[in-house]
Amino acid sequence: MNPRRGPCFHLQEARLRSDERTEDIQVLFYYHGAFRAERRTDTCGEPLAPRRTAGGHRIPDERPPGPASPLRQDDARCAAPPGSAEKTAQEKPAPARRSNEDLRKVVAAIGSHLVAQIQSGDDPLDLPTDYRRYTTSPLSVAHGASGIALFLKRTRGEVPGVFLDALAWKASRSGDERHAPGLYMGSSGIAWTLLELGLRREAEALMDSAARSPILFEIADMFHGAAGWGLANLFFFTQLGDERYLRNAVDAFDQIQPRLQRGRGGGFHEDTAAAYHGLAHGPAGVGYFLLRLYRVTGHAEHLEVARALLDHDLASPGGEAHASVARRRSAADERAPCTSWRSGSAGVGAVALRFHAALGEERYLEAARKIARQIERGIPSSPANFSGMAGIGNFLVDLHRRTGEEGYMEEARGLADRVMRFALKRPPGLAFPGEDLARVSADYGAGSAGTGMFIHRVIAGGGLPYFDL
C-alpha cells in the first residue's frame, strides 16, 4: 500500500514485540501516512496513546465533559506496595447495589450506544477505540471490530447488518500473510468471531490464511502467539469436527514444546529474550491451551507440560503458591505484584479454576481462592476488561460458577457497582472510557464492549469469550 494514500493497518504487534516488552517501550505508530516513534509508558511499561502524528494530525480524542478525567491508576499497584493505591479523587460515591434488572438495563444501554454509533457514520467499523487499533488490525478482538461484534451478539442476540457486512467484507480482504495470526490481536481471533456469528466460509478462509503466516510461531504466548492460534483451532474443531484444526493445535504444541525451560516450580517459555508471567504473555496462558488440547487428545505429554507451565506461575520465590504475578516482566523482576486479568493474578486464577474443573485437583481451587482473598489489595481504578476491574470481576464470576458460593458473586457485583462510577451518558445509552481514562473507547479489551460483557456475565453467567470453548 502506498503510504501517501492514507492509513495503513499492516503493522503486526508481533513485529513490535522486542520494543513493546522493554521497560522503556517504543511505540511505532502509523497514522495518515506518517510514522512516529515515541517513548510513552505508564508505571508498568504499558504504552500510553500518542496525541499527534509526526505530520501533525491529531489522533481522535473523545473526552468526557466537565472536569479532567481521573489520572490513570490501574497500574499503580505495580510500582507501590499492595494496599497503597489511593482512590481516585474524582470518583463518585459508591451507589447502592444494583439489581439484576438494573444491570440488564446497563448492558442494554451500552449496546444501544454502540448500535447508534455504528449507524451514524459513513464507516460502521470506525468506532472510537483504543489507540492500539491503529498499530495492529481494525478488526481485532482486543481493540477492533471483532470484540464489539461478539459483545452485541451475546447480549442482544444479533449484530446490525451493516456492521456484520462490513466486518465480513473487510475480513475477506485481510487474509494475507502480512497480518498477525494471533488470537487477541490477529487473524485467528477475527476468524473465531466470524464463526460464532455464523459466517463459516469467511471464518475458515481466514484461519487458513493465519496458518500460512511466516510469523505464526515466533511467539509462544496466548495473546499474540502460537498458543492463542492453537486455542482458536480447538474452538474450530469443537464446533465443526474437522480434524485439520486438531492437527493444527497439535502442531502448535510441537512448536512450543522445544522452547520451554525449567524454572521455579515448573516450566516457562521465553519470548524476546525474557520470560513473562500471567495469562496473556506468560506460562499460565500457554498451559491453559495445552490443558484444552489434553482434553481432546488424552496425551499425557500435553497434560504434563500444561501442569508445569501453570505451576511456574503459581510458584513464589519461596516455593509457596502465591496470589499475584508480576506484569509482563522477567522472572527476576521484584516489583510489587499486579492483579489484572491480562498479565496479573486474576488471569492466573482464571486458568487455575479451569484446571480444577478439568482435573478435580483441590490445589488449583485453593490457589484460586487465595488469589481472590489477596487480590483486593490491588484493585485497579480503570473499568477496563484486560487490565482493570472488569477483568478481575470476570475472575470472581468464574469462582462463583465453580464453587456456587454467593460471596464471590457479591464481590463481583461490588465491582460492577464500582465500574458504573465511570459510566458516561451518551444518548441513547452509556459509554465507558478506555484504560487511560482519557477518551471514550468502544472495544473489548479496554472499553465499553469488554466492560459490558463483564456486567452481562454477572447477571447471565456463561463462559468467557475467546477463552472458554
mmCIF file with all atom_site columns, N, CA and C in Angstrom, residues 233-265:
data_model
loop_
_atom_site.group_PDB
_atom_site.id
_atom_site.type_symbol
_atom_site.label_atom_id
_atom_site.label_alt_id
_atom_site.label_comp_id
_atom_site.label_asym_id
_atom_site.label_entity_id
_atom_site.label_seq_id
_atom_site.pdbx_PDB_ins_code
_atom_site.Cartn_x
_atom_site.Cartn_y
_atom_site.Cartn_z
_atom_site.occupancy
_atom_site.B_iso_or_equiv
_atom_site.pdbx_formal_charge
_atom_site.auth_seq_id
_atom_site.auth_comp_id
_atom_site.auth_asym_id
_atom_site.auth_atom_id
_atom_site.pdbx_PDB_model_num
ATOM 1  N N  . ASN A 1 233 ? -7.894  -22.902 17.006 1.00 0.00 ? 233 ASN A N  1
ATOM 2  C CA . ASN A 1 233 ? -8.079  -24.130 16.233 1.00 0.00 ? 233 ASN A CA 1
ATOM 3  C C  . ASN A 1 233 ? -8.897  -25.159 17.005 1.00 0.00 ? 233 ASN A C  1
ATOM 4  N N  . LEU A 1 234 ? -8.691  -25.231 18.320 1.00 0.00 ? 234 LEU A N  1
ATOM 5  C CA . LEU A 1 234 ? -9.512  -26.142 19.126 1.00 0.00 ? 234 LEU A CA 1
ATOM 6  C C  . LEU A 1 234 ? -10.972 -25.710 19.127 1.00 0.00 ? 234 LEU A C  1
ATOM 7  N N  . PHE A 1 235 ? -11.224 -24.408 19.141 1.00 0.00 ? 235 PHE A N  1
ATOM 8  C CA . PHE A 1 235 ? -12.599 -23.915 19.046 1.00 0.00 ? 235 PHE A CA 1
ATOM 9  C C  . PHE A 1 235 ? -13.226 -24.346 17.720 1.00 0.00 ? 235 PHE A C  1
ATOM 10 N N  . PHE A 1 236 ? -12.488 -24.192 16.633 1.00 0.00 ? 236 PHE A N  1
ATOM 11 C CA . PHE A 1 236 ? -12.999 -24.616 15.328 1.00 0.00 ? 236 PHE A CA 1
ATOM 12 C C  . PHE A 1 236 ? -13.244 -26.125 15.305 1.00 0.00 ? 236 PHE A C  1
ATOM 13 N N  . PHE A 1 237 ? -12.339 -26.887 15.931 1.00 0.00 ? 237 PHE A N  1
ATOM 14 C CA . PHE A 1 237 ? -12.516 -28.339 15.949 1.00 0.00 ? 237 PHE A CA 1
ATOM 15 C C  . PHE A 1 237 ? -13.772 -28.731 16.725 1.00 0.00 ? 237 PHE A C  1
ATOM 16 N N  . THR A 1 238 ? -13.992 -28.106 17.883 1.00 0.00 ? 238 THR A N  1
ATOM 17 C CA . THR A 1 238 ? -15.169 -28.454 18.683 1.00 0.00 ? 238 THR A CA 1
ATOM 18 C C  . THR A 1 238 ? -16.462 -28.051 17.983 1.00 0.00 ? 238 THR A C  1
ATOM 19 N N  . GLN A 1 239 ? -16.412 -26.973 17.197 1.00 0.00 ? 239 GLN A N  1
ATOM 20 C CA . GLN A 1 239 ? -17.616 -26.505 16.513 1.00 0.00 ? 239 GLN A CA 1
ATOM 21 C C  . GLN A 1 239 ? -17.897 -27.255 15.216 1.00 0.00 ? 239 GLN A C  1
ATOM 22 N N  . LEU A 1 240 ? -16.837 -27.628 14.498 1.00 0.00 ? 240 LEU A N  1
ATOM 23 C CA . LEU A 1 240 ? -17.004 -28.172 13.150 1.00 0.00 ? 240 LEU A CA 1
ATOM 24 C C  . LEU A 1 240 ? -16.618 -29.636 13.022 1.00 0.00 ? 240 LEU A C  1
ATOM 25 N N  . GLY A 1 241 ? -15.811 -30.143 13.960 1.00 0.00 ? 241 GLY A N  1
ATOM 26 C CA . GLY A 1 241 ? -15.393 -31.537 13.895 1.00 0.00 ? 241 GLY A CA 1
ATOM 27 C C  . GLY A 1 241 ? -14.377 -31.850 12.816 1.00 0.00 ? 241 GLY A C  1
ATOM 28 N N  . ASP A 1 242 ? -13.775 -30.837 12.217 1.00 0.00 ? 242 ASP A N  1
ATOM 29 C CA . ASP A 1 242 ? -12.800 -31.035 11.137 1.00 0.00 ? 242 ASP A CA 1
ATOM 30 C C  . ASP A 1 242 ? -11.431 -31.338 11.746 1.00 0.00 ? 242 ASP A C  1
ATOM 31 N N  . GLU A 1 243 ? -10.867 -32.500 11.415 1.00 0.00 ? 243 GLU A N  1
ATOM 32 C CA . GLU A 1 243 ? -9.620  -32.961 12.023 1.00 0.00 ? 243 GLU A CA 1
ATOM 33 C C  . GLU A 1 243 ? -8.428  -32.061 11.715 1.00 0.00 ? 243 GLU A C  1
ATOM 34 N N  . ARG A 1 244 ? -8.489  -31.292 10.645 1.00 0.00 ? 244 ARG A N  1
ATOM 35 C CA . ARG A 1 244 ? -7.335  -30.444 10.327 1.00 0.00 ? 244 ARG A CA 1
ATOM 36 C C  . ARG A 1 244 ? -7.099  -29.404 11.414 1.00 0.00 ? 244 ARG A C  1
ATOM 37 N N  . TYR A 1 245 ? -8.160  -28.976 12.078 1.00 0.00 ? 245 TYR A N  1
ATOM 38 C CA . TYR A 1 245 ? -7.977  -27.995 13.144 1.00 0.00 ? 245 TYR A CA 1
ATOM 39 C C  . TYR A 1 245 ? -7.326  -28.635 14.365 1.00 0.00 ? 245 TYR A C  1
ATOM 40 N N  . LEU A 1 246 ? -7.640  -29.875 14.630 1.00 0.00 ? 246 LEU A N  1
ATOM 41 C CA . LEU A 1 246 ? -6.954  -30.582 15.711 1.00 0.00 ? 246 LEU A CA 1
ATOM 42 C C  . LEU A 1 246 ? -5.487  -30.786 15.359 1.00 0.00 ? 246 LEU A C  1
ATOM 43 N N  . ARG A 1 247 ? -5.195  -31.112 14.107 1.00 0.00 ? 247 ARG A N  1
ATOM 44 C CA . ARG A 1 247 ? -3.795  -31.251 13.690 1.00 0.00 ? 247 ARG A CA 1
ATOM 45 C C  . ARG A 1 247 ? -3.046  -29.936 13.851 1.00 0.00 ? 247 ARG A C  1
ATOM 46 N N  . ASN A 1 248 ? -3.708  -28.831 13.534 1.00 0.00 ? 248 ASN A N  1
ATOM 47 C CA . ASN A 1 248 ? -3.074  -27.523 13.720 1.00 0.00 ? 248 ASN A CA 1
ATOM 48 C C  . ASN A 1 248 ? -2.744  -27.277 15.188 1.00 0.00 ? 248 ASN A C  1
ATOM 49 N N  . ALA A 1 249 ? -3.667  -27.622 16.078 1.00 0.00 ? 249 ALA A N  1
ATOM 50 C CA . ALA A 1 249 ? -3.439  -27.423 17.510 1.00 0.00 ? 249 ALA A CA 1
ATOM 51 C C  . ALA A 1 249 ? -2.273  -28.268 18.004 1.00 0.00 ? 249 ALA A C  1
ATOM 52 N N  . VAL A 1 250 ? -2.189  -29.508 17.548 1.00 0.00 ? 250 VAL A N  1
ATOM 53 C CA . VAL A 1 250 ? -1.061  -30.368 17.921 1.00 0.00 ? 250 VAL A CA 1
ATOM 54 C C  . VAL A 1 250 ? 0.238   -29.798 17.369 1.00 0.00 ? 250 VAL A C  1
ATOM 55 N N  . ASP A 1 251 ? 0.187   -29.245 16.169 1.00 0.00 ? 251 ASP A N  1
ATOM 56 C CA . ASP A 1 251 ? 1.368   -28.620 15.576 1.00 0.00 ? 251 ASP A CA 1
ATOM 57 C C  . ASP A 1 251 ? 1.830   -27.438 16.421 1.00 0.00 ? 251 ASP A C  1
ATOM 58 N N  . ALA A 1 252 ? 0.877   -26.677 16.960 1.00 0.00 ? 252 ALA A N  1
ATOM 59 C CA . ALA A 1 252 ? 1.245   -25.565 17.839 1.00 0.00 ? 252 ALA A CA 1
ATOM 60 C C  . ALA A 1 252 ? 2.011   -26.074 19.057 1.00 0.00 ? 252 ALA A C  1
ATOM 61 N N  . PHE A 1 253 ? 1.547   -27.163 19.663 1.00 0.00 ? 253 PHE A N  1
ATOM 62 C CA . PHE A 1 253 ? 2.283   -27.760 20.786 1.00 0.00 ? 253 PHE A CA 1
ATOM 63 C C  . PHE A 1 253 ? 3.683   -28.178 20.355 1.00 0.00 ? 253 PHE A C  1
ATOM 64 N N  . ASP A 1 254 ? 3.795   -28.814 19.202 1.00 0.00 ? 254 ASP A N  1
ATOM 65 C CA . ASP A 1 254 ? 5.096   -29.280 18.732 1.00 0.00 ? 254 ASP A CA 1
ATOM 66 C C  . ASP A 1 254 ? 6.072   -28.125 18.525 1.00 0.00 ? 254 ASP A C  1
ATOM 67 N N  . GLN A 1 255 ? 5.558   -26.959 18.183 1.00 0.00 ? 255 GLN A N  1
ATOM 68 C CA . GLN A 1 255 ? 6.415   -25.788 18.000 1.00 0.00 ? 255 GLN A CA 1
ATOM 69 C C  . GLN A 1 255 ? 6.765   -25.123 19.329 1.00 0.00 ? 255 GLN A C  1
ATOM 70 N N  . ILE A 1 256 ? 5.848   -25.166 20.279 1.00 0.00 ? 256 ILE A N  1
ATOM 71 C CA . ILE A 1 256 ? 6.073   -24.527 21.579 1.00 0.00 ? 256 ILE A CA 1
ATOM 72 C C  . ILE A 1 256 ? 6.989   -25.359 22.463 1.00 0.00 ? 256 ILE A C  1
ATOM 73 N N  . GLN A 1 257 ? 6.795   -26.662 22.479 1.00 0.00 ? 257 GLN A N  1
ATOM 74 C CA . GLN A 1 257 ? 7.461   -27.534 23.449 1.00 0.00 ? 257 GLN A CA 1
ATOM 75 C C  . GLN A 1 257 ? 8.985   -27.401 23.460 1.00 0.00 ? 257 GLN A C  1
ATOM 76 N N  . PRO A 1 258 ? 9.672   -27.338 22.312 1.00 0.00 ? 258 PRO A N  1
ATOM 77 C CA . PRO A 1 258 ? 11.133  -27.225 22.362 1.00 0.00 ? 258 PRO A CA 1
ATOM 78 C C  . PRO A 1 258 ? 11.638  -25.920 22.966 1.00 0.00 ? 258 PRO A C  1
ATOM 79 N N  . ARG A 1 259 ? 10.783  -24.910 23.072 1.00 0.00 ? 259 ARG A N  1
ATOM 80 C CA . ARG A 1 259 ? 11.199  -23.611 23.594 1.00 0.00 ? 259 ARG A CA 1
ATOM 81 C C  . ARG A 1 259 ? 11.045  -23.506 25.104 1.00 0.00 ? 259 ARG A C  1
ATOM 82 N N  . LEU A 1 260 ? 10.472  -24.513 25.722 1.00 0.00 ? 260 LEU A N  1
ATOM 83 C CA . LEU A 1 260 ? 10.213  -24.448 27.155 1.00 0.00 ? 260 LEU A CA 1
ATOM 84 C C  . LEU A 1 260 ? 11.475  -24.729 27.951 1.00 0.00 ? 260 LEU A C  1
ATOM 85 N N  . GLN A 1 261 ? 11.575  -24.075 29.100 1.00 0.00 ? 261 GLN A N  1
ATOM 86 C CA . GLN A 1 261 ? 12.684  -24.275 30.016 1.00 0.00 ? 261 GLN A CA 1
ATOM 87 C C  . GLN A 1 261 ? 12.131  -24.584 31.394 1.00 0.00 ? 261 GLN A C  1
ATOM 88 N N  . ARG A 1 262 ? 12.936  -25.213 32.201 1.00 0.00 ? 262 ARG A N  1
ATOM 89 C CA . ARG A 1 262 ? 12.539  -25.486 33.579 1.00 0.00 ? 262 ARG A CA 1
ATOM 90 C C  . ARG A 1 262 ? 12.872  -24.277 34.434 1.00 0.00 ? 262 ARG A C  1
ATOM 91 N N  . GLY A 1 263 ? 11.941  -23.914 35.296 1.00 0.00 ? 263 GLY A N  1
ATOM 92 C CA . GLY A 1 263 ? 12.161  -22.781 36.178 1.00 0.00 ? 263 GLY A CA 1
ATOM 93 C C  . GLY A 1 263 ? 11.587  -23.047 37.544 1.00 0.00 ? 263 GLY A C  1
ATOM 94 N N  . ARG A 1 264 ? 11.399  -21.975 38.302 1.00 0.00 ? 264 ARG A N  1
ATOM 95 C CA . ARG A 1 264 ? 10.866  -22.062 39.646 1.00 0.00 ? 264 ARG A CA 1
ATOM 96 C C  . ARG A 1 264 ? 9.513   -22.772 39.646 1.00 0.00 ? 264 ARG A C  1
ATOM 97 N N  . GLY A 1 265 ? 9.458   -23.956 40.202 1.00 0.00 ? 265 GLY A N  1
ATOM 98 C CA . GLY A 1 265 ? 8.192   -24.647 40.363 1.00 0.00 ? 265 GLY A CA 1
ATOM 99 C C  . GLY A 1 265 ? 7.636   -25.297 39.119 1.00 0.00 ? 265 GLY A C  1
#
